[in-house]
Amino acid sequence: MSAKARVHGRAATPVTPPELTRIPGRRILVVSPVVQIRIGPGDRVLVSPGQKVTAGMPIAERTVDAEFVDLGRLSGSANGNGKGDGNGGWKDPQQERRRPPTPGKWWVGGDDRRGKNARREGPRRIAGTLLYEINGRWSAAAGERHEKIESPTTGVIMEAANCIGIAMKVTGVAIPAAVAGGQPTRGYLDVPRLVDGELRDTALDMGRSGAIVVAGGRVSAEALTRARAMSIRGMVAGSLGQAELRDLAASEARQRAGLHSMPPFGVLGLDGHQRRPIASPILALLAALAGREVAIITEPPLLVLDVVDVPLPEIPPDWVRVRSGIHAGREGRWLSSAGLHRFRAGIHLEAANVRLGDDLGPTIIALSDLERFIL
Amino acid sequence: MSRQPRAFFALDFGAATTSAALVGHAGGRWRLLAHAAAPSTTDLDALLFGILDRVEQADRELLEFVSARERPRAAALVTDLARLESRSSPPRRIAVLAGSKRQRRRLEEIAARAGWLVVGGSADVDDPLELSRLVLAWDTHAVLLGADSTPAGDEKRHLPMLGALVAAAARRRPELAVVLAGGAAIQESDFSGAGEHDRIPDAVKVSATAGPAEEDPSAVAVGTSAGAPEAAGATPVMTPVGAPSAAPAVEPAPEGPPSKEAAEGTTAGGPSASAATATTAAVAAAAAHASDLEAPAHAAPVEMPAPAGDRHDSVLLAPDAESGQPAGSALQQVLEGLRARSDESRLGIARSVRSLALLLDKSIEVLEVGVDGGLRCRAEAVGPGHRTIVSSHVAMASGSFAPEDLSDEMIDAVSSWSTIAFDRYRLSDRLRDLRSSPWGEADGEGALLRLAAAKAAVQRLVAATPEISQREMPDILIAAGGVWASTPPSVVALAMADLVRRPGVGRLACDQARLLGPMGAIADEEERRKMLKDLVDDVLLPLGSLVLPAGIRQGRSAGRMRVIGGTANSDIDLQPGGIWAVELPPGQTATADMDFRDAVRLGARGRHFSVEVSGGLGGLFVDLRDIPLRLPDRADQKRATWESWQRAMWSEIDE
């Protein structure tokens, strides 16, 4: 297919032949998706609904070492009869501090609160969120170590609640992916030269620090480890195996337990878990966007581009890709419908004649194994 | 001037597959005229148009007759014909909290049988912080806090804390459905202010309809409340991305097409209790369940509690984990009503099977497997000649062939049924991709993997329903669900024989057109039965008959069997340890005379048996393997054993 890109403005939508409508469509870009950033008990939001946020702006504070704390009686009314939202929606910190305790309200205690720091090198600040109250006694999820969560992208906050999370409507467009791991992150898009659709691990060096690297069809556990060590912010691959995701999760857990926090690292699998090369229209789009700031979002899996006007690849209307099966990852042109065809193991499926790549003859492929691209 | 059409579409919207059937009244009865299935992403109108086009090409006069029009246009009929719909409920997650580990396990089991994805914690083991995480996670849609009806000390001392914790979470998340079961109901007073105080004021929230990006449909496609009912003008509520809303739309179950309301395009209201208060809903559900077991089948259908969407800010009081017959069934009924839509396919199948059992006067069992979950249900008369039907069903999220919460045990189970060697991670990747693309690679190795995954799913369903497994071999065993659709009939029959190891003789059938779900959406029992009476031969695609004797000694010939009747005249030497298929086409019946060397169990115990068997696409299956199946311990030998049995029924496997 042609990888010719057009900068600024959306290409005219080509007319899809009617018989191709039976093939599942895959949207290359989604506009202004709603994304979520999950937090838990002990964490608070620093934004309120309706607020516009920009990339890099602190939106939440995570209590890294949150533990269950019995606070005893707190001043203010009991039984949750106080007003307020418990969501950091109070603009004035003094006002928030004065309001009565409610579940989810940010609570600060320890020496810092009382102004006592004589016996310690630094003030001991315990903070977290209130959980519940029994007979006037409050419990909280609180800890000493806190870290800010920065917004990975620009958008408008739709919902924000302490202990629960933030829902944000992204300003701009995003490339949907199938699998994500790690944390939401941001960096410049780096599209290195791929060898047979793959990226060699040795290509991941300090020169790519701060980048989100396009890694080809598959990313290995070793590549993920190396990328994190080189301060690379994230990786985008055609597929992402469960073993690699499990390794990454374990690595993150170890990191959280350590005192030194590292910058967030995220990884995206565009197609799924089994090895497949990145689809050529998406690779063309990524190549055209190289050098721009992008963000990896994990819920849902997205590669967010903060802008609306992006260069779109020109895709012929009969261009299809094999999503699964023995030809998975190959692309070509739809030729004609093949009707009900008998496949391996005597399975009968609706099929199509497709000319794959540079093949001379057509290949019969089940419709359910094909996908077409929607701009 | 056109008359009233004599046809309707029966539609089953599954998670992976949309199945459509055209049912018409011709020749004095309702008939299945055509049916088709396609991936759920396929345009429905195109699917329906294709069905009408096929009927028109095959028999134009028939289409004119049932549509009551001269020269009917397929495009017009797509919109004009009535539709009878059922759809599967997407999986939802419940957090189970209890004072003790023992109680928690019991509650988790019941919640899983009610079709929920379950996470759980108990106060004697878990930190309150961990329990808070469970209930505050935004992919948790409901909380079940339970205790014995008279809690013992180990539970009682934790209940105040658990009640306060759940009440605080309910204040933070008003959309969370809360169920207090058994002795936990004493904590109801904790919730008196929930939903009224401390809630995020609507004034500070952004309306989902506000903002320019909302105009773009693609924004909704990925968004938090993608396609969810509350997206339309309501305040957005945090739900997991790509997952169902906590409040599914309540669409009244349509009346059957023959009814006046349906013909006029109106709906008559299905079984819902939208206005029910917490307590009354729970009590009504429990009472309805009891009547479901004992009342005649012609009684009104069980009134389900309305889905969670109808009762934000409410607390359900439910029976404890021991109530009902069998124990826990009362609570299961409440939880199922909270989870499922009123027109859910699986509940529809259970209703249809109950009607069929009365209609045919036979015991019927269904094993249904889909992407969202699976169902095992059984219905039969209380005794010979009785008009009272006893039915039970369990719809489980873990009955899915590619479960959302894929555990190592589930992966190992698939591996143990597979004839292909996989390492655990590779199999895990394939199963996860199968979930995201259920129609992908349906041939070759993919077909074998799908079969192994389906068998593992049925195995989980069978293990979770010992009360059904204890019963005798059913007269009719039905395989349902999209996973069986593309599998050869003889292989489906073999899978049923592998999984339902009870001695006896039974008929095997497949719900090929997936009509049982939509038929169950007909609210009126009498009307449903009338419809099924006409359609029974079309609904149940015969796979054949299964003869499964128990107590056969290994090592020598067990006896002989003669099949006489129709085109089948066979004389078979019964060699233990194998399974044979005797050709017996659909529609034919034959007599199977069996003489065993030793006494065996085949319903009753004896040496000589003469049974009526009916034919099917697979024929007559004689299974002389052990009950339960004995397989080699080594994985490679186990695979070779499966393959030898499978190859006998699936000769095309090497193509």
PDB file of N, CA, C and O in Angstrom, chain B residues 191-246:
ATOM      1  N   PHE B 191     -26.308   2.574  56.325  1.00  0.00           N
ATOM      2  CA  PHE B 191     -26.517   3.124  54.988  1.00  0.00           C
ATOM      3  C   PHE B 191     -27.615   4.176  54.956  1.00  0.00           C
ATOM      4  O   PHE B 191     -28.017   4.603  53.891  1.00  0.00           O
ATOM      5  N   SER B 192     -28.110   4.542  56.116  1.00  0.00           N
ATOM      6  CA  SER B 192     -29.253   5.464  56.132  1.00  0.00           C
ATOM      7  C   SER B 192     -28.943   6.767  55.428  1.00  0.00           C
ATOM      8  O   SER B 192     -29.783   7.355  54.788  1.00  0.00           O
ATOM      9  N   GLY B 193     -27.713   7.220  55.510  1.00  0.00           N
ATOM     10  CA  GLY B 193     -27.378   8.492  54.871  1.00  0.00           C
ATOM     11  C   GLY B 193     -26.687   8.337  53.538  1.00  0.00           C
ATOM     12  O   GLY B 193     -26.448   9.322  52.859  1.00  0.00           O
ATOM     13  N   ALA B 194     -26.380   7.092  53.177  1.00  0.00           N
ATOM     14  CA  ALA B 194     -25.636   6.896  51.928  1.00  0.00           C
ATOM     15  C   ALA B 194     -26.460   7.338  50.748  1.00  0.00           C
ATOM     16  O   ALA B 194     -27.644   7.076  50.658  1.00  0.00           O
ATOM     17  N   GLY B 195     -25.845   7.995  49.846  1.00  0.00           N
ATOM     18  CA  GLY B 195     -26.534   8.449  48.651  1.00  0.00           C
ATOM     19  C   GLY B 195     -27.191   9.793  48.834  1.00  0.00           C
ATOM     20  O   GLY B 195     -27.616  10.412  47.887  1.00  0.00           O
ATOM     21  N   GLU B 196     -27.317  10.245  50.072  1.00  0.00           N
ATOM     22  CA  GLU B 196     -27.920  11.553  50.305  1.00  0.00           C
ATOM     23  C   GLU B 196     -26.878  12.550  50.774  1.00  0.00           C
ATOM     24  O   GLU B 196     -26.904  13.711  50.433  1.00  0.00           O
ATOM     25  N   HIS B 197     -25.965  12.068  51.602  1.00  0.00           N
ATOM     26  CA  HIS B 197     -24.907  12.943  52.090  1.00  0.00           C
ATOM     27  C   HIS B 197     -23.615  12.589  51.388  1.00  0.00           C
ATOM     28  O   HIS B 197     -23.434  11.473  50.924  1.00  0.00           O
ATOM     29  N   ASP B 198     -22.727  13.493  51.375  1.00  0.00           N
ATOM     30  CA  ASP B 198     -21.343  13.259  50.967  1.00  0.00           C
ATOM     31  C   ASP B 198     -21.179  12.903  49.499  1.00  0.00           C
ATOM     32  O   ASP B 198     -20.105  12.561  49.065  1.00  0.00           O
ATOM     33  N   ARG B 199     -22.254  12.868  48.761  1.00  0.00           N
ATOM     34  CA  ARG B 199     -22.114  12.505  47.358  1.00  0.00           C
ATOM     35  C   ARG B 199     -21.516  13.679  46.606  1.00  0.00           C
ATOM     36  O   ARG B 199     -21.692  14.828  46.987  1.00  0.00           O
ATOM     37  N   ILE B 200     -20.827  13.385  45.534  1.00  0.00           N
ATOM     38  CA  ILE B 200     -20.260  14.456  44.730  1.00  0.00           C
ATOM     39  C   ILE B 200     -21.410  15.292  44.192  1.00  0.00           C
ATOM     40  O   ILE B 200     -22.292  14.770  43.516  1.00  0.00           O
ATOM     41  N   PRO B 201     -21.452  16.568  44.517  1.00  0.00           N
ATOM     42  CA  PRO B 201     -22.575  17.371  44.048  1.00  0.00           C
ATOM     43  C   PRO B 201     -22.600  17.414  42.527  1.00  0.00           C
ATOM     44  O   PRO B 201     -21.568  17.604  41.882  1.00  0.00           O
ATOM     45  N   ASP B 202     -23.782  17.223  41.990  1.00  0.00           N
ATOM     46  CA  ASP B 202     -23.905  17.214  40.536  1.00  0.00           C
ATOM     47  C   ASP B 202     -23.467  18.535  39.932  1.00  0.00           C
ATOM     48  O   ASP B 202     -23.020  18.590  38.798  1.00  0.00           O
ATOM     49  N   ALA B 203     -23.624  19.571  40.717  1.00  0.00           N
ATOM     50  CA  ALA B 203     -23.302  20.890  40.180  1.00  0.00           C
ATOM     51  C   ALA B 203     -21.835  21.016  39.779  1.00  0.00           C
ATOM     52  O   ALA B 203     -21.512  21.744  38.866  1.00  0.00           O
ATOM     53  N   VAL B 204     -20.981  20.281  40.469  1.00  0.00           N
ATOM     54  CA  VAL B 204     -19.561  20.418  40.148  1.00  0.00           C
ATOM     55  C   VAL B 204     -19.107  19.402  39.103  1.00  0.00           C
ATOM     56  O   VAL B 204     -17.960  19.351  38.744  1.00  0.00           O
ATOM     57  N   LYS B 205     -20.023  18.581  38.619  1.00  0.00           N
ATOM     58  CA  LYS B 205     -19.637  17.607  37.609  1.00  0.00           C
ATOM     59  C   LYS B 205     -19.891  18.163  36.221  1.00  0.00           C
ATOM     60  O   LYS B 205     -20.752  18.999  36.020  1.00  0.00           O
ATOM     61  N   VAL B 206     -19.150  17.634  35.291  1.00  0.00           N
ATOM     62  CA  VAL B 206     -19.349  18.040  33.907  1.00  0.00           C
ATOM     63  C   VAL B 206     -20.385  17.130  33.278  1.00  0.00           C
ATOM     64  O   VAL B 206     -20.278  15.917  33.373  1.00  0.00           O
ATOM     65  N   SER B 207     -21.365  17.738  32.697  1.00  0.00           N
ATOM     66  CA  SER B 207     -22.375  16.923  32.037  1.00  0.00           C
ATOM     67  C   SER B 207     -21.751  16.201  30.860  1.00  0.00           C
ATOM     68  O   SER B 207     -20.917  16.745  30.141  1.00  0.00           O
ATOM     69  N   ALA B 208     -22.167  14.948  30.670  1.00  0.00           N
ATOM     70  CA  ALA B 208     -21.614  14.171  29.558  1.00  0.00           C
ATOM     71  C   ALA B 208     -22.007  14.765  28.225  1.00  0.00           C
ATOM     72  O   ALA B 208     -21.390  14.482  27.205  1.00  0.00           O
ATOM     73  N   THR B 209     -23.050  15.567  28.222  1.00  0.00           N
ATOM     74  CA  THR B 209     -23.481  16.137  26.948  1.00  0.00           C
ATOM     75  C   THR B 209     -22.742  17.437  26.651  1.00  0.00           C
ATOM     76  O   THR B 209     -22.864  17.974  25.568  1.00  0.00           O
ATOM     77  N   ALA B 210     -22.006  17.916  27.640  1.00  0.00           N
ATOM     78  CA  ALA B 210     -21.307  19.174  27.420  1.00  0.00           C
ATOM     79  C   ALA B 210     -19.996  18.930  26.693  1.00  0.00           C
ATOM     80  O   ALA B 210     -19.437  17.857  26.724  1.00  0.00           O
ATOM     81  N   GLY B 211     -19.486  19.945  26.079  1.00  0.00           N
ATOM     82  CA  GLY B 211     -18.182  19.829  25.426  1.00  0.00           C
ATOM     83  C   GLY B 211     -18.310  19.496  23.962  1.00  0.00           C
ATOM     84  O   GLY B 211     -19.144  18.698  23.566  1.00  0.00           O
ATOM     85  N   PRO B 212     -17.483  20.102  23.160  1.00  0.00           N
ATOM     86  CA  PRO B 212     -17.604  19.908  21.725  1.00  0.00           C
ATOM     87  C   PRO B 212     -17.253  18.500  21.266  1.00  0.00           C
ATOM     88  O   PRO B 212     -17.788  18.007  20.304  1.00  0.00           O
ATOM     89  N   ALA B 213     -16.350  17.855  22.008  1.00  0.00           N
ATOM     90  CA  ALA B 213     -15.908  16.539  21.547  1.00  0.00           C
ATOM     91  C   ALA B 213     -17.006  15.497  21.633  1.00  0.00           C
ATOM     92  O   ALA B 213     -16.925  14.466  20.981  1.00  0.00           O
ATOM     93  N   GLU B 214     -18.014  15.771  22.425  1.00  0.00           N
ATOM     94  CA  GLU B 214     -19.092  14.792  22.574  1.00  0.00           C
ATOM     95  C   GLU B 214     -19.822  14.557  21.255  1.00  0.00           C
ATOM     96  O   GLU B 214     -20.425  13.525  21.036  1.00  0.00           O
ATOM     97  N   GLU B 215     -19.715  15.542  20.382  1.00  0.00           N
ATOM     98  CA  GLU B 215     -20.420  15.394  19.110  1.00  0.00           C
ATOM     99  C   GLU B 215     -19.779  14.325  18.232  1.00  0.00           C
ATOM    100  O   GLU B 215     -20.400  13.797  17.332  1.00  0.00           O
ATOM    101  N   ASP B 216     -18.538  14.036  18.521  1.00  0.00           N
ATOM    102  CA  ASP B 216     -17.854  13.053  17.696  1.00  0.00           C
ATOM    103  C   ASP B 216     -18.146  11.646  18.211  1.00  0.00           C
ATOM    104  O   ASP B 216     -17.846  11.316  19.340  1.00  0.00           O
ATOM    105  N   PRO B 217     -18.764  10.823  17.386  1.00  0.00           N
ATOM    106  CA  PRO B 217     -19.119   9.487  17.871  1.00  0.00           C
ATOM    107  C   PRO B 217     -17.919   8.654  18.238  1.00  0.00           C
ATOM    108  O   PRO B 217     -17.994   7.794  19.091  1.00  0.00           O
ATOM    109  N   SER B 218     -16.797   8.901  17.626  1.00  0.00           N
ATOM    110  CA  SER B 218     -15.626   8.094  17.949  1.00  0.00           C
ATOM    111  C   SER B 218     -15.140   8.341  19.361  1.00  0.00           C
ATOM    112  O   SER B 218     -14.492   7.512  19.973  1.00  0.00           O
ATOM    113  N   ALA B 219     -15.479   9.516  19.870  1.00  0.00           N
ATOM    114  CA  ALA B 219     -15.082   9.802  21.245  1.00  0.00           C
ATOM    115  C   ALA B 219     -15.827   8.904  22.201  1.00  0.00           C
ATOM    116  O   ALA B 219     -15.283   8.412  23.172  1.00  0.00           O
ATOM    117  N   VAL B 220     -17.065   8.656  21.912  1.00  0.00           N
ATOM    118  CA  VAL B 220     -17.875   7.806  22.774  1.00  0.00           C
ATOM    119  C   VAL B 220     -17.433   6.354  22.646  1.00  0.00           C
ATOM    120  O   VAL B 220     -17.471   5.591  23.580  1.00  0.00           O
ATOM    121  N   ALA B 221     -16.929   6.018  21.470  1.00  0.00           N
ATOM    122  CA  ALA B 221     -16.582   4.613  21.232  1.00  0.00           C
ATOM    123  C   ALA B 221     -15.511   4.106  22.174  1.00  0.00           C
ATOM    124  O   ALA B 221     -15.500   2.950  22.521  1.00  0.00           O
ATOM    125  N   VAL B 222     -14.645   4.956  22.619  1.00  0.00           N
ATOM    126  CA  VAL B 222     -13.562   4.507  23.497  1.00  0.00           C
ATOM    127  C   VAL B 222     -13.782   4.986  24.917  1.00  0.00           C
ATOM    128  O   VAL B 222     -13.171   4.507  25.834  1.00  0.00           O
ATOM    129  N   GLY B 223     -14.710   5.870  25.087  1.00  0.00           N
ATOM    130  CA  GLY B 223     -14.828   6.581  26.337  1.00  0.00           C
ATOM    131  C   GLY B 223     -15.272   5.760  27.513  1.00  0.00           C
ATOM    132  O   GLY B 223     -15.578   4.591  27.417  1.00  0.00           O
ATOM    133  N   THR B 224     -15.279   6.442  28.629  1.00  0.00           N
ATOM    134  CA  THR B 224     -15.610   5.792  29.890  1.00  0.00           C
ATOM    135  C   THR B 224     -16.974   5.133  29.838  1.00  0.00           C
ATOM    136  O   THR B 224     -17.167   4.012  30.231  1.00  0.00           O
ATOM    137  N   SER B 225     -17.928   5.883  29.344  1.00  0.00           N
ATOM    138  CA  SER B 225     -19.278   5.348  29.346  1.00  0.00           C
ATOM    139  C   SER B 225     -19.691   5.004  27.929  1.00  0.00           C
ATOM    140  O   SER B 225     -20.716   5.408  27.454  1.00  0.00           O
ATOM    141  N   ALA B 226     -18.809   4.265  27.267  1.00  0.00           N
ATOM    142  CA  ALA B 226     -19.045   3.952  25.863  1.00  0.00           C
ATOM    143  C   ALA B 226     -20.346   3.191  25.673  1.00  0.00           C
ATOM    144  O   ALA B 226     -20.500   2.092  26.147  1.00  0.00           O
ATOM    145  N   GLY B 227     -21.223   3.811  24.992  1.00  0.00           N
ATOM    146  CA  GLY B 227     -22.465   3.139  24.682  1.00  0.00           C
ATOM    147  C   GLY B 227     -23.344   2.878  25.868  1.00  0.00           C
ATOM    148  O   GLY B 227     -24.363   2.234  25.765  1.00  0.00           O
ATOM    149  N   ALA B 228     -22.953   3.353  27.024  1.00  0.00           N
ATOM    150  CA  ALA B 228     -23.727   3.066  28.222  1.00  0.00           C
ATOM    151  C   ALA B 228     -24.950   3.956  28.277  1.00  0.00           C
ATOM    152  O   ALA B 228     -24.942   5.064  27.766  1.00  0.00           O
ATOM    153  N   PRO B 229     -25.993   3.476  28.874  1.00  0.00           N
ATOM    154  CA  PRO B 229     -27.217   4.238  28.898  1.00  0.00           C
ATOM    155  C   PRO B 229     -27.044   5.604  29.548  1.00  0.00           C
ATOM    156  O   PRO B 229     -27.656   6.570  29.129  1.00  0.00           O
ATOM    157  N   GLU B 230     -26.187   5.653  30.583  1.00  0.00           N
ATOM    158  CA  GLU B 230     -26.089   6.908  31.304  1.00  0.00           C
ATOM    159  C   GLU B 230     -25.340   7.969  30.534  1.00  0.00           C
ATOM    160  O   GLU B 230     -25.284   9.107  30.932  1.00  0.00           O
ATOM    161  N   ALA B 231     -24.738   7.562  29.399  1.00  0.00           N
ATOM    162  CA  ALA B 231     -23.989   8.538  28.615  1.00  0.00           C
ATOM    163  C   ALA B 231     -24.921   9.588  28.033  1.00  0.00           C
ATOM    164  O   ALA B 231     -24.502  10.687  27.727  1.00  0.00           O
ATOM    165  N   ALA B 232     -26.155   9.234  27.868  1.00  0.00           N
ATOM    166  CA  ALA B 232     -27.090  10.142  27.223  1.00  0.00           C
ATOM    167  C   ALA B 232     -27.672  11.117  28.222  1.00  0.00           C
ATOM    168  O   ALA B 232     -28.729  10.919  28.790  1.00  0.00           O
ATOM    169  N   GLY B 233     -26.938  12.132  28.454  1.00  0.00           N
ATOM    170  CA  GLY B 233     -27.479  13.220  29.241  1.00  0.00           C
ATOM    171  C   GLY B 233     -27.327  13.080  30.726  1.00  0.00           C
ATOM    172  O   GLY B 233     -27.584  14.005  31.466  1.00  0.00           O
ATOM    173  N   ALA B 234     -26.915  11.943  31.190  1.00  0.00           N
ATOM    174  CA  ALA B 234     -26.800  11.760  32.631  1.00  0.00           C
ATOM    175  C   ALA B 234     -25.406  12.161  33.095  1.00  0.00           C
ATOM    176  O   ALA B 234     -24.506  12.368  32.313  1.00  0.00           O
ATOM    177  N   THR B 235     -25.256  12.238  34.384  1.00  0.00           N
ATOM    178  CA  THR B 235     -23.954  12.532  34.941  1.00  0.00           C
ATOM    179  C   THR B 235     -23.038  11.344  34.708  1.00  0.00           C
ATOM    180  O   THR B 235     -23.425  10.210  34.923  1.00  0.00           O
ATOM    181  N   PRO B 236     -21.830  11.580  34.233  1.00  0.00           N
ATOM    182  CA  PRO B 236     -20.948  10.433  33.989  1.00  0.00           C
ATOM    183  C   PRO B 236     -20.571   9.747  35.283  1.00  0.00           C
ATOM    184  O   PRO B 236     -20.358  10.398  36.295  1.00  0.00           O
ATOM    185  N   VAL B 237     -20.486   8.467  35.219  1.00  0.00           N
ATOM    186  CA  VAL B 237     -20.140   7.670  36.388  1.00  0.00           C
ATOM    187  C   VAL B 237     -18.946   6.825  36.018  1.00  0.00           C
ATOM    188  O   VAL B 237     -18.868   6.299  34.921  1.00  0.00           O
ATOM    189  N   MET B 238     -17.991   6.694  36.910  1.00  0.00           N
ATOM    190  CA  MET B 238     -16.783   5.952  36.580  1.00  0.00           C
ATOM    191  C   MET B 238     -17.094   4.480  36.439  1.00  0.00           C
ATOM    192  O   MET B 238     -17.564   3.836  37.348  1.00  0.00           O
ATOM    193  N   THR B 239     -16.831   3.987  35.279  1.00  0.00           N
ATOM    194  CA  THR B 239     -16.956   2.566  35.023  1.00  0.00           C
ATOM    195  C   THR B 239     -15.710   2.146  34.276  1.00  0.00           C
ATOM    196  O   THR B 239     -15.051   2.968  33.670  1.00  0.00           O
ATOM    197  N   PRO B 240     -15.382   0.846  34.303  1.00  0.00           N
ATOM    198  CA  PRO B 240     -14.182   0.431  33.601  1.00  0.00           C
ATOM    199  C   PRO B 240     -14.299   0.683  32.110  1.00  0.00           C
ATOM    200  O   PRO B 240     -15.350   0.483  31.529  1.00  0.00           O
ATOM    201  N   VAL B 241     -13.225   1.110  31.541  1.00  0.00           N
ATOM    202  CA  VAL B 241     -13.234   1.405  30.115  1.00  0.00           C
ATOM    203  C   VAL B 241     -13.430   0.131  29.334  1.00  0.00           C
ATOM    204  O   VAL B 241     -12.805  -0.879  29.604  1.00  0.00           O
ATOM    205  N   GLY B 242     -14.323   0.203  28.384  1.00  0.00           N
ATOM    206  CA  GLY B 242     -14.584  -0.957  27.543  1.00  0.00           C
ATOM    207  C   GLY B 242     -15.436  -2.004  28.225  1.00  0.00           C
ATOM    208  O   GLY B 242     -15.839  -2.973  27.628  1.00  0.00           O
ATOM    209  N   ALA B 243     -15.737  -1.797  29.475  1.00  0.00           N
ATOM    210  CA  ALA B 243     -16.547  -2.751  30.213  1.00  0.00           C
ATOM    211  C   ALA B 243     -17.966  -2.211  30.305  1.00  0.00           C
ATOM    212  O   ALA B 243     -18.224  -1.049  30.024  1.00  0.00           O
ATOM    213  N   PRO B 244     -18.889  -3.063  30.688  1.00  0.00           N
ATOM    214  CA  PRO B 244     -20.272  -2.623  30.717  1.00  0.00           C
ATOM    215  C   PRO B 244     -20.506  -1.609  31.818  1.00  0.00           C
ATOM    216  O   PRO B 244     -19.783  -1.551  32.804  1.00  0.00           O
ATOM    217  N   SER B 245     -21.527  -0.854  31.642  1.00  0.00           N
ATOM    218  CA  SER B 245     -21.907   0.088  32.674  1.00  0.00           C
ATOM    219  C   SER B 245     -22.456  -0.667  33.872  1.00  0.00           C
ATOM    220  O   SER B 245     -22.938  -1.777  33.759  1.00  0.00           O
ATOM    221  N   ALA B 246     -22.399  -0.024  34.991  1.00  0.00           N
ATOM    222  CA  ALA B 246     -22.972  -0.648  36.184  1.00  0.00           C
ATOM    223  C   ALA B 246     -24.485  -0.700  36.094  1.00  0.00           C
ATOM    224  O   ALA B 246     -25.124  -1.404  36.835  1.00  0.00           O
TER     225      ALA B 246
END
